[in-house]
Amino acid sequence: MGNENEANTVRVDGRITPNAKSGRPEMPYIELFSGGLTGLSHWLSSAKELLIGRAPEADICIPDRRVSQRHARVVVSPEGAVFVEDLDSTNGTYVNGEKVTRRALRDGDEVLLLPDHILKFRYQAKVATQAVEKSVTDATREATTGNHARQEVLTRIEQDFAHAKKQNEDLALLMVAVDGFTQIAEKHGQVAAAMVLREVTKVISPVLRRDDVLARYNNDTFVILLHKLNEAGTVVLAQRVRRIVKYHHFIHASERIRVTVSLGICSLTKNMKNALDLIREVLANLDKAKSAGSDTINGSQSIRTIFRQIGNKHVA
């Protein structure tokens, strides 16, 4: 990755990605190999780009200071070609060891941000297995858990915020982070970590209402968009989610993995100007909950008051 590659930094490779084989529709996806994040997959679509970087809003968020805030992106052309583009990152983007500015990707190509962070580009036939068919039917679904993808729910939050604000309706966000997810992956392996994410989705989904939206927000965190639910109702739901995860038996290779979650709560208030205000506050509340220890819930002052009134000791 030295200076001998500098001549290639402005190269634009126009290779076209392969067509589907045997008439089967195929979906392109990126799989991440990066420490505790290894094994996470993201399906690609021409409807939206995939942002990679250190910034919290990145679709693939890599918490490494050597990775730029907005390091690179992957885009799909209307014709189906898939490109990776470096976004003027500090340490560069490499494809199969060659430093690039923009490069068309082929099945099996490896995108390298740093030696510790590799993204492998692949194709998967939609009809390969029943499970895969279900997860890729809609490119707005996240591959590991089958939930709504991050960008999809962010768009929904923005739309629903404007509607709720205009109609003076209740709207709330619930952030749910798996405690010690990196440690789970390191101790039990990536297959077990992916199982934990799927099981968290499985146990949470039945307690939600039909119009609630559950999505994968980042590597270890889910977001739940709650319509027409006041603070008291949100508190009850948060308690239920915390308890149902804590007492669920997560079993991998005949071994139980003990899993808890930390939760941040935020409800729409009159002083919020846009959806970003709502997201920022719920993330801040989640950070407070995680800082206070595992299996903890945090929200606004009024929400914490409700918790204390019902005697919940798991409030930060």
Coordinates of N, CA, C and O in Angstrom, one line a residue, residues 148 153 156 160 208-215 223-227:
H148 N -35.6 -4.0 8.6 CA -35.4 -2.8 7.8 C -33.9 -2.3 7.9 O -33.3 -2.3 9.0
V153 N -35.0 3.2 7.5 CA -35.7 3.7 8.7 C -35.4 5.1 9.0 O -36.2 5.9 9.5
R156 N -37.9 6.9 7.0 CA -39.2 6.8 7.7 C -39.3 7.8 8.9 O -40.3 8.4 9.1
D160 N -42.1 10.6 9.2 CA -43.1 10.4 10.3 C -42.9 11.6 11.3 O -43.9 12.0 11.9
L208 N -44.1 -5.9 19.6 CA -44.4 -4.7 18.9 C -45.7 -4.7 18.2 O -46.3 -5.7 17.9
R209 N -46.3 -3.5 18.0 CA -47.5 -3.4 17.3 C -47.3 -3.4 15.8 O -46.2 -3.3 15.4
R210 N -48.4 -3.6 15.1 CA -48.3 -3.8 13.6 C -47.6 -2.6 13.0 O -46.8 -2.8 12.0
D211 N -47.8 -1.4 13.4 CA -47.3 -0.2 12.7 C -45.9 0.2 13.2 O -45.3 1.2 12.7
D212 N -45.4 -0.4 14.3 CA -44.1 -0.1 14.8 C -43.0 -0.6 13.8 O -43.3 -1.6 13.1
V213 N -41.9 0.1 13.7 CA -40.9 -0.3 12.7 C -39.6 -0.7 13.5 O -39.0 0.2 14.2
L214 N -39.1 -1.9 13.3 CA -37.9 -2.4 13.9 C -36.8 -2.4 12.8 O -37.0 -3.0 11.7
A215 N -35.6 -1.8 13.1 CA -34.6 -1.7 12.1 C -33.2 -1.9 12.8 O -33.0 -1.6 14.0
V223 N -33.1 0.1 16.3 CA -33.9 1.2 16.5 C -35.4 0.8 16.3 O -35.7 0.1 15.4
I224 N -36.3 1.3 17.2 CA -37.7 1.0 17.0 C -38.4 2.3 16.9 O -38.3 3.2 17.8
L225 N -39.1 2.5 15.8 CA -39.9 3.7 15.6 C -41.4 3.4 16.0 O -42.0 2.5 15.5
L226 N -41.8 4.3 17.0 CA -43.1 4.0 17.6 C -44.1 5.1 17.3 O -43.9 6.3 17.6
H227 N -45.2 4.8 16.7 CA -46.2 5.8 16.3 C -47.3 5.8 17.3 O -47.8 4.8 17.9

